[in-house]
Amino acid sequence: MSPMTTMSSFYNGMVSNDELDYYQARAGGPGMIITAVANVSDNGKGFEGELSAASDDMIPGLTKLAATIKQDSAKAILQIFHAGRKSNHQVLRGE
Ligand SMILES: Cc1cc2nc3c(=O)[nH]c(=O)nc-3n(C[C@H](O)[C@H](O)[C@H](O)COP(=O)(O)O)c2cc1C
């Protein structure tokens, strides 16, 4: 399954139950699922509701996400991302 952003993470990029439900509904179909983009650093966030892989705090949620995708033997790929100059002050809370 190609990566498709759903903009449904928490404000800080933590995985939400809505996201787990979204991947749960698709697990067992494709042999490989690539997630929505996940920013690799806090200043790389490009939009609200984006997944984050920017800190260790995100690991428990990302672990649940991986387990959800892999439950029926699919490969789970986290798509990493940095918005660069396409981000803005509003999304970065003034930074
Ligand atoms: C709602 C939506 C969200 C998408 N989000 C991402 C994304 O986060 N990362 C990405 O690389 N591509 C994203 N894409 C692009 C898709 O992964 C895919 O490349 C595109 O739909 C073209 O698919 P096709 O080459 O099979 O026609 C998104 C597409 C859609 C429709």
Short mmCIF file of N, CA and C and ligand atoms in Angstrom, two decimals:
data_model
loop_
_atom_site.label_atom_id
_atom_site.label_comp_id
_atom_site.label_asym_id
_atom_site.label_seq_id
_atom_site.Cartn_x
_atom_site.Cartn_y
_atom_site.Cartn_z
N MET A 1 0.87 -1.19 0.00
CA MET A 1 0.00 0.00 0.00
C MET A 1 0.89 1.22 0.00
N SER A 2 0.67 2.12 -0.95
CA SER A 2 1.52 3.31 -1.03
C SER A 2 1.24 4.25 0.16
N PRO A 3 2.21 5.09 0.47
CA PRO A 3 2.04 5.97 1.64
C PRO A 3 0.93 6.99 1.40
N MET A 4 -0.01 7.05 2.33
CA MET A 4 -1.09 8.04 2.21
C MET A 4 -1.30 8.75 3.54
N THR A 5 -1.03 10.03 3.51
CA THR A 5 -1.17 10.85 4.70
C THR A 5 -2.64 10.99 5.08
N THR A 6 -2.94 10.77 6.36
CA THR A 6 -4.32 10.91 6.83
C THR A 6 -4.48 12.10 7.78
N MET A 7 -3.39 12.70 8.16
CA MET A 7 -3.41 13.89 9.06
C MET A 7 -4.19 13.59 10.34
N SER A 8 -4.01 12.40 10.90
CA SER A 8 -4.78 12.08 12.10
C SER A 8 -3.95 11.73 13.33
N SER A 9 -2.68 12.15 13.34
CA SER A 9 -1.88 11.99 14.56
C SER A 9 -2.26 13.07 15.57
N PHE A 10 -1.84 12.89 16.81
CA PHE A 10 -2.06 13.94 17.81
C PHE A 10 -1.23 15.18 17.47
N TYR A 11 -1.53 16.29 18.14
CA TYR A 11 -0.87 17.58 17.83
C TYR A 11 0.65 17.48 17.90
N ASN A 12 1.16 16.57 18.75
CA ASN A 12 2.62 16.44 18.89
C ASN A 12 3.19 15.34 18.01
N GLY A 13 2.35 14.74 17.17
CA GLY A 13 2.82 13.72 16.24
C GLY A 13 2.71 12.30 16.75
N MET A 14 2.15 12.16 17.96
CA MET A 14 2.02 10.82 18.52
C MET A 14 0.91 10.06 17.77
N VAL A 15 1.11 8.76 17.62
CA VAL A 15 0.12 7.92 16.93
C VAL A 15 -1.21 7.95 17.68
N SER A 16 -2.31 8.13 16.95
CA SER A 16 -3.63 8.16 17.58
C SER A 16 -4.36 6.83 17.34
N ASN A 17 -5.42 6.61 18.11
CA ASN A 17 -6.21 5.39 17.90
C ASN A 17 -6.87 5.38 16.52
N ASP A 18 -7.21 6.58 16.02
CA ASP A 18 -7.79 6.64 14.67
C ASP A 18 -6.81 6.07 13.65
N GLU A 19 -5.52 6.39 13.83
CA GLU A 19 -4.53 5.85 12.89
C GLU A 19 -4.40 4.34 13.03
N LEU A 20 -4.38 3.86 14.28
CA LEU A 20 -4.29 2.41 14.47
C LEU A 20 -5.49 1.72 13.81
N ASP A 21 -6.68 2.32 13.96
CA ASP A 21 -7.89 1.75 13.33
C ASP A 21 -7.76 1.73 11.80
N TYR A 22 -7.19 2.81 11.26
CA TYR A 22 -7.02 2.93 9.80
C TYR A 22 -6.13 1.80 9.28
N TYR A 23 -5.00 1.55 9.96
CA TYR A 23 -4.10 0.50 9.49
C TYR A 23 -4.63 -0.89 9.82
N GLN A 24 -5.34 -0.99 10.93
CA GLN A 24 -5.98 -2.26 11.29
C GLN A 24 -6.94 -2.71 10.18
N ALA A 25 -7.69 -1.76 9.66
CA ALA A 25 -8.68 -2.08 8.62
C ALA A 25 -8.01 -2.56 7.34
N ARG A 26 -6.73 -2.20 7.14
CA ARG A 26 -6.03 -2.54 5.90
C ARG A 26 -5.02 -3.69 6.07
N ALA A 27 -4.65 -3.98 7.31
CA ALA A 27 -3.68 -5.05 7.58
C ALA A 27 -4.27 -6.38 7.07
N GLY A 28 -3.41 -7.21 6.49
CA GLY A 28 -3.90 -8.49 5.98
C GLY A 28 -4.24 -8.41 4.51
N GLY A 29 -4.25 -7.21 3.96
CA GLY A 29 -4.49 -7.03 2.52
C GLY A 29 -3.16 -7.02 1.78
N PRO A 30 -2.55 -5.84 1.64
CA PRO A 30 -1.28 -5.76 0.91
C PRO A 30 -0.14 -6.47 1.66
N GLY A 31 0.88 -6.89 0.90
CA GLY A 31 2.03 -7.55 1.52
C GLY A 31 2.97 -6.58 2.20
N MET A 32 2.83 -5.30 1.84
CA MET A 32 3.67 -4.27 2.46
C MET A 32 2.86 -2.99 2.58
N ILE A 33 2.95 -2.37 3.73
CA ILE A 33 2.23 -1.10 3.94
C ILE A 33 3.26 -0.04 4.31
N ILE A 34 3.25 1.05 3.55
CA ILE A 34 4.10 2.20 3.87
C ILE A 34 3.21 3.23 4.54
N THR A 35 3.66 3.72 5.69
CA THR A 35 2.82 4.66 6.46
C THR A 35 2.80 6.05 5.81
N ALA A 36 1.95 6.89 6.36
CA ALA A 36 1.99 8.32 6.06
C ALA A 36 3.36 8.86 6.47
N VAL A 37 3.71 10.05 6.00
CA VAL A 37 5.01 10.61 6.34
C VAL A 37 5.14 10.86 7.84
N ALA A 38 6.37 10.70 8.33
CA ALA A 38 6.68 10.96 9.73
C ALA A 38 7.89 11.89 9.80
N ASN A 39 7.74 13.04 10.44
CA ASN A 39 8.87 13.98 10.46
C ASN A 39 9.99 13.48 11.37
N VAL A 40 11.24 13.65 10.88
CA VAL A 40 12.40 13.10 11.57
C VAL A 40 13.00 14.07 12.60
N SER A 41 12.57 15.33 12.54
CA SER A 41 12.98 16.28 13.58
C SER A 41 11.82 17.25 13.79
N ASP A 42 11.79 17.89 14.96
CA ASP A 42 10.64 18.75 15.25
C ASP A 42 10.48 19.86 14.22
N ASN A 43 11.61 20.40 13.74
CA ASN A 43 11.49 21.50 12.76
C ASN A 43 11.23 20.99 11.33
N GLY A 44 11.02 19.69 11.21
CA GLY A 44 10.70 19.13 9.89
C GLY A 44 9.23 18.85 9.70
N LYS A 45 8.41 19.26 10.69
CA LYS A 45 6.96 19.04 10.58
C LYS A 45 6.39 19.94 9.49
N GLY A 46 5.55 19.38 8.62
CA GLY A 46 5.02 20.16 7.51
C GLY A 46 3.56 20.50 7.61
N PHE A 47 2.81 19.76 8.45
CA PHE A 47 1.36 20.03 8.55
C PHE A 47 0.82 19.42 9.83
N GLU A 48 -0.34 19.92 10.24
CA GLU A 48 -0.99 19.41 11.45
C GLU A 48 -1.43 17.96 11.24
N GLY A 49 -1.34 17.18 12.30
CA GLY A 49 -1.79 15.79 12.23
C GLY A 49 -0.75 14.85 11.64
N GLU A 50 0.47 15.38 11.45
CA GLU A 50 1.53 14.56 10.87
C GLU A 50 2.14 13.65 11.93
N LEU A 51 2.48 12.45 11.51
CA LEU A 51 3.20 11.54 12.41
C LEU A 51 4.58 12.10 12.73
N SER A 52 5.08 11.80 13.90
CA SER A 52 6.44 12.20 14.26
C SER A 52 7.29 10.98 14.62
N ALA A 53 8.53 11.03 14.15
CA ALA A 53 9.53 10.05 14.58
C ALA A 53 10.72 10.83 15.11
N ALA A 54 10.42 12.01 15.69
CA ALA A 54 11.49 12.95 16.05
C ALA A 54 12.07 12.74 17.45
N SER A 55 11.40 11.94 18.27
CA SER A 55 11.94 11.74 19.62
C SER A 55 11.58 10.35 20.13
N ASP A 56 12.31 9.94 21.17
CA ASP A 56 12.06 8.60 21.73
C ASP A 56 10.66 8.48 22.32
N ASP A 57 10.03 9.61 22.68
CA ASP A 57 8.66 9.56 23.22
C ASP A 57 7.69 8.92 22.23
N MET A 58 8.05 8.95 20.96
CA MET A 58 7.15 8.44 19.92
C MET A 58 7.25 6.93 19.74
N ILE A 59 8.28 6.34 20.32
CA ILE A 59 8.54 4.92 20.07
C ILE A 59 7.39 4.00 20.49
N PRO A 60 6.77 4.19 21.67
CA PRO A 60 5.68 3.27 22.03
C PRO A 60 4.53 3.28 21.01
N GLY A 61 4.14 4.46 20.55
CA GLY A 61 3.07 4.55 19.57
C GLY A 61 3.48 3.96 18.23
N LEU A 62 4.71 4.24 17.81
CA LEU A 62 5.19 3.69 16.53
C LEU A 62 5.33 2.17 16.60
N THR A 63 5.67 1.66 17.79
CA THR A 63 5.76 0.20 17.97
C THR A 63 4.38 -0.43 17.80
N LYS A 64 3.36 0.22 18.38
CA LYS A 64 1.98 -0.28 18.22
C LYS A 64 1.56 -0.23 16.76
N LEU A 65 1.93 0.85 16.10
CA LEU A 65 1.60 1.01 14.68
C LEU A 65 2.23 -0.12 13.85
N ALA A 66 3.51 -0.40 14.11
CA ALA A 66 4.20 -1.47 13.38
C ALA A 66 3.54 -2.82 13.66
N ALA A 67 3.19 -3.07 14.92
CA ALA A 67 2.57 -4.36 15.27
C ALA A 67 1.21 -4.51 14.58
N THR A 68 0.48 -3.41 14.49
CA THR A 68 -0.84 -3.44 13.83
C THR A 68 -0.69 -3.81 12.37
N ILE A 69 0.28 -3.19 11.71
CA ILE A 69 0.49 -3.46 10.27
C ILE A 69 0.98 -4.89 10.05
N LYS A 70 1.87 -5.36 10.96
CA LYS A 70 2.55 -6.65 10.73
C LYS A 70 1.75 -7.86 11.19
N GLN A 71 0.56 -7.65 11.78
CA GLN A 71 -0.13 -8.77 12.42
C GLN A 71 -0.42 -9.94 11.48
N ASP A 72 -0.66 -9.66 10.20
CA ASP A 72 -0.90 -10.76 9.26
C ASP A 72 0.27 -10.91 8.29
N SER A 73 1.47 -10.68 8.81
CA SER A 73 2.73 -10.89 8.08
C SER A 73 3.10 -9.84 7.04
N ALA A 74 2.37 -8.74 6.98
CA ALA A 74 2.76 -7.67 6.04
C ALA A 74 4.04 -7.01 6.54
N LYS A 75 4.82 -6.46 5.62
CA LYS A 75 5.99 -5.66 5.99
C LYS A 75 5.50 -4.26 6.33
N ALA A 76 6.09 -3.69 7.38
CA ALA A 76 5.71 -2.33 7.80
C ALA A 76 6.87 -1.38 7.53
N ILE A 77 6.61 -0.32 6.79
CA ILE A 77 7.65 0.68 6.47
C ILE A 77 7.17 2.04 6.96
N LEU A 78 8.00 2.70 7.73
CA LEU A 78 7.69 4.07 8.16
C LEU A 78 8.31 5.03 7.14
N GLN A 79 7.48 5.87 6.55
CA GLN A 79 8.03 6.82 5.57
C GLN A 79 8.54 8.05 6.31
N ILE A 80 9.86 8.26 6.28
CA ILE A 80 10.43 9.40 7.00
C ILE A 80 10.47 10.63 6.09
N PHE A 81 10.46 11.80 6.74
CA PHE A 81 10.17 13.04 6.00
C PHE A 81 10.69 14.25 6.76
N HIS A 82 11.09 15.27 6.00
CA HIS A 82 11.40 16.58 6.58
C HIS A 82 10.84 17.62 5.62
N ALA A 83 10.01 18.51 6.12
CA ALA A 83 9.32 19.45 5.22
C ALA A 83 10.22 20.56 4.70
N GLY A 84 11.38 20.76 5.33
CA GLY A 84 12.30 21.80 4.87
C GLY A 84 11.63 23.16 4.76
N ARG A 85 11.90 23.87 3.66
CA ARG A 85 11.36 25.23 3.53
C ARG A 85 9.86 25.24 3.26
N LYS A 86 9.25 24.08 3.07
CA LYS A 86 7.81 24.04 2.85
C LYS A 86 7.02 24.06 4.15
N SER A 87 7.72 24.05 5.29
CA SER A 87 7.01 24.19 6.56
C SER A 87 6.72 25.67 6.81
N ASN A 88 6.08 25.99 7.94
CA ASN A 88 5.80 27.41 8.22
C ASN A 88 5.71 27.63 9.73
N HIS A 89 5.72 28.93 10.11
CA HIS A 89 5.76 29.30 11.53
C HIS A 89 4.55 28.79 12.31
N GLN A 90 3.41 28.76 11.64
CA GLN A 90 2.19 28.32 12.33
C GLN A 90 2.31 26.85 12.75
N VAL A 91 2.71 26.03 11.80
CA VAL A 91 2.86 24.59 12.08
C VAL A 91 3.97 24.36 13.11
N LEU A 92 5.02 25.19 13.03
CA LEU A 92 6.15 25.02 13.95
C LEU A 92 5.98 25.81 15.24
N ARG A 93 4.77 26.30 15.49
CA ARG A 93 4.45 27.03 16.73
C ARG A 93 5.43 28.19 16.96
N GLY A 94 5.68 28.97 15.91
CA GLY A 94 6.49 30.17 16.05
C GLY A 94 7.98 29.97 15.90
N GLU A 95 8.42 28.77 15.70
CA GLU A 95 9.88 28.54 15.58
C GLU A 95 10.38 28.87 14.18
C1 LIG B 1 -4.67 11.08 0.29
C2 LIG B 1 -3.27 10.80 -0.22
C3 LIG B 1 -2.20 10.95 0.64
C4 LIG B 1 -0.89 10.71 0.21
N1 LIG B 1 0.15 10.82 1.08
C5 LIG B 1 1.40 10.50 0.67
C6 LIG B 1 2.48 10.49 1.59
O1 LIG B 1 2.33 10.75 2.79
N2 LIG B 1 3.71 10.21 1.11
C7 LIG B 1 3.93 9.90 -0.22
O2 LIG B 1 5.08 9.64 -0.59
N3 LIG B 1 2.92 9.86 -1.08
C8 LIG B 1 1.67 10.14 -0.67
N4 LIG B 1 0.63 10.06 -1.55
C9 LIG B 1 0.88 9.59 -2.92
C10 LIG B 1 0.59 8.10 -3.04
O3 LIG B 1 1.46 7.35 -2.20
C11 LIG B 1 0.78 7.60 -4.48
O4 LIG B 1 2.11 7.75 -4.86
C12 LIG B 1 -0.07 8.35 -5.44
O5 LIG B 1 -1.41 8.26 -5.00
C13 LIG B 1 0.08 7.79 -6.88
O6 LIG B 1 -0.16 6.44 -6.87
P1 LIG B 1 -0.01 5.59 -8.21
O7 LIG B 1 1.38 5.82 -8.69
O8 LIG B 1 -0.26 4.17 -7.78
O9 LIG B 1 -1.05 6.11 -9.14
C14 LIG B 1 -0.67 10.29 -1.14
C15 LIG B 1 -1.77 10.12 -1.99
C16 LIG B 1 -3.03 10.37 -1.54
C17 LIG B 1 -4.20 10.15 -2.50
#
